[in-house]
Structure formats: C-alpha cells, structure tokens
PDB file of C-alpha atoms in Angstrom:
ATOM      1  CA  MET F   1      23.053  16.715-128.515  1.00 48.00           C
ATOM      2  CA  THR F   2      24.167  18.742-131.542  1.00 50.00           C
ATOM      3  CA  SER F   3      22.417  19.094-134.861  1.00 56.00           C
ATOM      4  CA  PRO F   4      24.125  17.020-137.603  1.00 60.00           C
ATOM      5  CA  SER F   5      24.460  20.039-139.901  1.00 70.00           C
ATOM      6  CA  ARG F   6      25.707  22.477-137.236  1.00 84.00           C
ATOM      7  CA  LEU F   7      29.350  23.546-137.663  1.00 85.00           C
ATOM      8  CA  VAL F   8      31.349  22.470-134.608  1.00 86.00           C
ATOM      9  CA  TYR F   9      34.903  23.211-135.796  1.00 91.00           C
ATOM     10  CA  ASP F  10      36.356  25.191-138.709  1.00 91.00           C
ATOM     11  CA  GLU F  11      40.015  25.870-139.483  1.00 91.00           C
ATOM     12  CA  ARG F  12      41.854  27.041-142.556  1.00 91.00           C
ATOM     13  CA  LEU F  13      45.477  25.939-142.668  1.00 89.00           C
ATOM     14  CA  THR F  14      46.814  29.296-143.832  1.00 88.00           C
ATOM     15  CA  ALA F  15      50.422  29.802-144.823  1.00 88.00           C
ATOM     16  CA  PRO F  16      52.601  31.871-142.471  1.00 89.00           C
ATOM     17  CA  ARG F  17      52.663  35.642-143.039  1.00 90.00           C
ATOM     18  CA  ILE F  18      56.362  35.578-143.829  1.00 93.00           C
ATOM     19  CA  TRP F  19      55.594  33.505-146.936  1.00 93.00           C
ATOM     20  CA  TRP F  20      53.651  36.469-148.344  1.00 94.00           C
ATOM     21  CA  ALA F  21      56.694  38.690-147.789  1.00 95.00           C
ATOM     22  CA  ILE F  22      58.845  36.099-149.562  1.00 95.00           C
ATOM     23  CA  ALA F  23      56.398  36.148-152.496  1.00 95.00           C
ATOM     24  CA  VAL F  24      56.880  39.913-152.807  1.00 96.00           C
ATOM     25  CA  LEU F  25      60.662  39.488-152.542  1.00 97.00           C
ATOM     26  CA  PHE F  26      60.496  36.893-155.307  1.00 97.00           C
ATOM     27  CA  GLY F  27      58.713  39.433-157.509  1.00 96.00           C
ATOM     28  CA  LEU F  28      61.340  42.070-156.656  1.00 97.00           C
ATOM     29  CA  SER F  29      64.190  39.712-157.503  1.00 97.00           C
ATOM     30  CA  LEU F  30      62.574  38.903-160.829  1.00 96.00           C
ATOM     31  CA  ALA F  31      62.209  42.642-161.464  1.00 96.00           C
ATOM     32  CA  LEU F  32      65.929  43.098-160.817  1.00 97.00           C
ATOM     33  CA  VAL F  33      66.739  40.372-163.335  1.00 96.00           C
ATOM     34  CA  PHE F  34      64.703  42.185-166.002  1.00 97.00           C
ATOM     35  CA  LEU F  35      65.791  45.729-165.057  1.00 96.00           C
ATOM     36  CA  PRO F  36      68.579  45.824-167.733  1.00 96.00           C
ATOM     37  CA  TYR F  37      65.812  45.442-170.344  1.00 96.00           C
ATOM     38  CA  GLY F  38      64.080  48.595-169.131  1.00 95.00           C
ATOM     39  CA  LEU F  39      61.715  49.831-166.474  1.00 96.00           C
ATOM     40  CA  ILE F  40      58.581  48.482-168.193  1.00 97.00           C
ATOM     41  CA  ALA F  41      60.079  44.981-168.421  1.00 96.00           C
ATOM     42  CA  ALA F  42      61.072  45.160-164.740  1.00 96.00           C
ATOM     43  CA  LEU F  43      57.559  46.243-163.691  1.00 97.00           C
ATOM     44  CA  ILE F  44      55.981  43.447-165.745  1.00 97.00           C
ATOM     45  CA  ALA F  45      58.393  40.931-164.170  1.00 96.00           C
ATOM     46  CA  LEU F  46      57.562  42.318-160.713  1.00 97.00           C
ATOM     47  CA  ALA F  47      53.835  41.877-161.304  1.00 97.00           C
ATOM     48  CA  ILE F  48      54.107  38.412-162.856  1.00 96.00           C
ATOM     49  CA  GLY F  49      56.629  37.127-160.300  1.00 96.00           C
ATOM     50  CA  THR F  50      54.657  38.404-157.335  1.00 97.00           C
ATOM     51  CA  CYS F  51      51.398  36.973-158.731  1.00 97.00           C
ATOM     52  CA  LEU F  52      52.925  33.540-159.399  1.00 96.00           C
ATOM     53  CA  ALA F  53      54.530  33.328-155.964  1.00 96.00           C
ATOM     54  CA  GLY F  54      51.329  34.637-154.359  1.00 95.00           C
ATOM     55  CA  MET F  55      49.280  31.963-156.131  1.00 95.00           C
ATOM     56  CA  TYR F  56      51.601  29.289-154.722  1.00 92.00           C
ATOM     57  CA  VAL F  57      51.340  30.690-151.179  1.00 91.00           C
ATOM     58  CA  SER F  58      47.565  30.952-151.498  1.00 91.00           C
ATOM     59  CA  ALA F  59      47.313  27.336-152.690  1.00 88.00           C
ATOM     60  CA  GLN F  60      49.360  26.156-149.705  1.00 83.00           C
ATOM     61  CA  GLY F  61      46.937  27.898-147.370  1.00 80.00           C
ATOM     62  CA  SER F  62      43.676  26.811-148.977  1.00 81.00           C
ATOM     63  CA  THR F  63      43.130  23.568-147.043  1.00 87.00           C
ATOM     64  CA  ARG F  64      40.147  23.622-144.661  1.00 91.00           C
ATOM     65  CA  ILE F  65      39.204  21.267-141.865  1.00 93.00           C
ATOM     66  CA  ARG F  66      35.552  21.358-140.780  1.00 94.00           C
ATOM     67  CA  VAL F  67      33.593  19.235-138.350  1.00 93.00           C
ATOM     68  CA  THR F  68      29.802  19.229-138.166  1.00 90.00           C
ATOM     69  CA  GLY F  69      27.707  17.184-135.764  1.00 84.00           C
ATOM     70  CA  ASP F  70      28.169  14.004-137.816  1.00 87.00           C
ATOM     71  CA  THR F  71      30.820  14.608-140.537  1.00 91.00           C
ATOM     72  CA  LEU F  72      34.481  15.550-140.875  1.00 92.00           C
ATOM     73  CA  PHE F  73      35.328  17.571-143.998  1.00 94.00           C
ATOM     74  CA  VAL F  74      39.007  17.717-145.028  1.00 93.00           C
ATOM     75  CA  MET F  75      39.924  18.986-148.489  1.00 88.00           C
ATOM     76  CA  ASP F  76      37.588  16.965-150.791  1.00 88.00           C
ATOM     77  CA  ALA F  77      36.963  14.152-148.280  1.00 89.00           C
ATOM     78  CA  ARG F  78      33.722  13.784-146.314  1.00 93.00           C
ATOM     79  CA  ILE F  79      34.103  11.277-143.512  1.00 91.00           C
ATOM     80  CA  PRO F  80      31.277  10.314-141.159  1.00 91.00           C
ATOM     81  CA  LEU F  81      32.358  10.631-137.533  1.00 90.00           C
ATOM     82  CA  THR F  82      30.975   7.151-136.856  1.00 89.00           C
ATOM     83  CA  ALA F  83      33.764   5.732-139.073  1.00 89.00           C
ATOM     84  CA  LEU F  84      36.453   7.322-136.915  1.00 91.00           C
ATOM     85  CA  GLY F  85      38.130   6.138-133.732  1.00 90.00           C
ATOM     86  CA  GLN F  86      39.344   8.283-130.853  1.00 92.00           C
ATOM     87  CA  PRO F  87      41.568  11.172-131.965  1.00 93.00           C
ATOM     88  CA  GLU F  88      45.138  11.368-130.717  1.00 93.00           C
ATOM     89  CA  VAL F  89      46.728  14.801-130.239  1.00 94.00           C
ATOM     90  CA  LEU F  90      50.281  14.926-131.613  1.00 93.00           C
ATOM     91  CA  ASP F  91      52.713  17.590-130.443  1.00 91.00           C
ATOM     92  CA  GLY F  92      56.285  18.288-131.471  1.00 86.00           C
ATOM     93  CA  GLU F  93      58.375  15.146-131.831  1.00 90.00           C
ATOM     94  CA  GLU F  94      55.402  12.772-131.959  1.00 91.00           C
ATOM     95  CA  ALA F  95      53.825  14.746-134.834  1.00 91.00           C
ATOM     96  CA  ARG F  96      57.165  14.738-136.672  1.00 91.00           C
ATOM     97  CA  ALA F  97      57.460  10.982-136.164  1.00 91.00           C
ATOM     98  CA  TRP F  98      54.021  10.358-137.706  1.00 91.00           C
ATOM     99  CA  ARG F  99      54.942  12.641-140.635  1.00 88.00           C
ATOM    100  CA  THR F 100      58.158  10.713-141.292  1.00 89.00           C
ATOM    101  CA  TYR F 101      59.261   7.257-140.152  1.00 91.00           C
ATOM    102  CA  LYS F 102      55.971   6.124-138.537  1.00 90.00           C
ATOM    103  CA  ALA F 103      53.882   7.226-141.523  1.00 88.00           C
ATOM    104  CA  ASP F 104      51.849   4.681-143.472  1.00 89.00           C
ATOM    105  CA  LEU F 105      51.669   5.286-147.225  1.00 92.00           C
ATOM    106  CA  ARG F 106      47.979   4.376-147.214  1.00 92.00           C
ATOM    107  CA  ALA F 107      47.094   7.061-144.654  1.00 92.00           C
ATOM    108  CA  PHE F 108      45.078  10.160-145.545  1.00 93.00           C
ATOM    109  CA  MET F 109      47.320  13.092-144.729  1.00 93.00           C
ATOM    110  CA  ALA F 110      46.355  16.747-144.706  1.00 90.00           C
ATOM    111  CA  MET F 111      49.863  17.724-143.768  1.00 89.00           C
ATOM    112  CA  ARG F 112      51.427  21.163-143.754  1.00 87.00           C
ATOM    113  CA  SER F 113      55.112  21.394-142.889  1.00 83.00           C
ATOM    114  CA  PHE F 114      54.703  24.841-141.379  1.00 87.00           C
ATOM    115  CA  ILE F 115      52.257  23.572-138.723  1.00 90.00           C
ATOM    116  CA  PRO F 116      54.078  21.574-136.007  1.00 92.00           C
ATOM    117  CA  THR F 117      51.018  20.021-134.298  1.00 94.00           C
ATOM    118  CA  ALA F 118      48.502  17.496-135.576  1.00 94.00           C
ATOM    119  CA  VAL F 119      45.702  15.058-134.788  1.00 95.00           C
ATOM    120  CA  ARG F 120      45.809  11.387-135.754  1.00 95.00           C
ATOM    121  CA  VAL F 121      42.512   9.492-136.001  1.00 94.00           C
ATOM    122  CA  GLU F 122      42.143   5.803-136.793  1.00 93.00           C
ATOM    123  CA  ILE F 123      39.604   4.724-139.420  1.00 92.00           C
ATOM    124  CA  LEU F 124      37.267   2.056-138.002  1.00 91.00           C
ATOM    125  CA  ASP F 125      35.610   1.042-141.290  1.00 87.00           C
ATOM    126  CA  PRO F 126      36.936  -2.460-142.180  1.00 87.00           C
ATOM    127  CA  ASP F 127      36.226  -1.884-145.896  1.00 88.00           C
ATOM    128  CA  ASP F 128      38.376   1.255-146.017  1.00 87.00           C
ATOM    129  CA  PRO F 129      42.062   0.550-146.762  1.00 92.00           C
ATOM    130  CA  THR F 130      43.051   3.873-145.158  1.00 91.00           C
ATOM    131  CA  PRO F 131      44.423   3.089-141.680  1.00 93.00           C
ATOM    132  CA  TYR F 132      44.240   6.595-140.209  1.00 94.00           C
ATOM    133  CA  LEU F 133      43.929  10.317-140.848  1.00 94.00           C
ATOM    134  CA  TYR F 134      46.807  12.681-140.110  1.00 95.00           C
ATOM    135  CA  LEU F 135      45.525  16.252-139.884  1.00 95.00           C
ATOM    136  CA  SER F 136      47.877  19.187-139.343  1.00 93.00           C
ATOM    137  CA  THR F 137      46.181  21.750-137.118  1.00 93.00           C
ATOM    138  CA  ARG F 138      47.115  24.758-135.029  1.00 93.00           C
ATOM    139  CA  THR F 139      44.520  23.821-132.399  1.00 93.00           C
ATOM    140  CA  PRO F 140      44.823  20.031-131.961  1.00 93.00           C
ATOM    141  CA  ASP F 141      42.921  19.909-128.666  1.00 93.00           C
ATOM    142  CA  ARG F 142      39.889  21.686-130.140  1.00 94.00           C
ATOM    143  CA  LEU F 143      39.897  19.483-133.256  1.00 93.00           C
ATOM    144  CA  ALA F 144      40.196  16.294-131.191  1.00 93.00           C
ATOM    145  CA  GLU F 145      37.323  17.456-128.984  1.00 92.00           C
ATOM    146  CA  ALA F 146      35.156  18.256-132.031  1.00 91.00           C
ATOM    147  CA  ILE F 147      35.815  14.815-133.554  1.00 90.00           C
ATOM    148  CA  SER F 148      35.106  13.087-130.228  1.00 87.00           C
ATOM    149  CA  ALA F 149      31.766  14.897-129.766  1.00 79.00           C
ATOM    150  CA  ARG F 150      29.626  12.772-132.079  1.00 67.00           C
ATOM    151  CA  ALA F 151      26.002  13.673-132.732  1.00 48.00           C
TER     152      ALA F 151
END
C-alpha cells in the first residue's frame, strides 16, 4: 500500500528538441529581414525573434502529468483516482482516432500533437459531465499502471 502523498508517476510533456532549433532559425530569419537596417537592428531582431519563438516552445512543453497514491494531477486539474475507471493505453492509430473522429467535446484532453501515444481514462463520477480523460504521454504503460495502482 502506497502513501497518498507519495509521487508514483511524473512526466513533463516536453517539446521535441528540433523545435528549439526551429526557434533559433526563426530568430535568424527575423535577423535577415532586419539586416538592411543595420547590424544592431539585425541583432535586436535575432534576440527578440529567438526569445518569442523560445517562449512558445517552452509553453508547449510545460504540461506535467503527476500521479500520487490517491490523486492524478494534469495541468491545473486534481482528480482523485477513485473517480477514475480503468485506463486504456492508446497507440498509433487508436490514439489518433481518439484525438480526431472519436473525440468527445466534453472530454478533458491534455493532448500534444508531437506525442503519438496516449492513455484514455473514463470518469466514473456521475455528477461530472466530463466523460473521459485523454492524456498524451511518452510512457503510456507506466502511466496506466500508476493510475491503476490506487492507494
């Protein structure tokens, strides 16, 4: 039996490394646009463009999924594990289907397009209008196991 406050699972849905390279390339392209106005203008554009693109990439990778002995934390949501059904691991085509044509607009989705796997968990609380959670994750088996292991 695990302690309710003990961390069982922790994952940050970080953006791919190539996105950081694209952020730098965005800054370089902005610098090239401003290069006719002088070297100082180009350097300022490089700094501002790279910072803006970097802030976007950082925001895309700031989502965390945590499971303690009795609670699931996703973004700002805190969901007791007792309110959740059995998790379903979604790979490849099945994950894509639940992101697109099978998706319910009322569902809670922590979805990242750059992560191809996910876990879907039904909400058992009859007073909650949310039918299920869709959680993008790079380790769906570990997340499903952590959600299943209730305190």
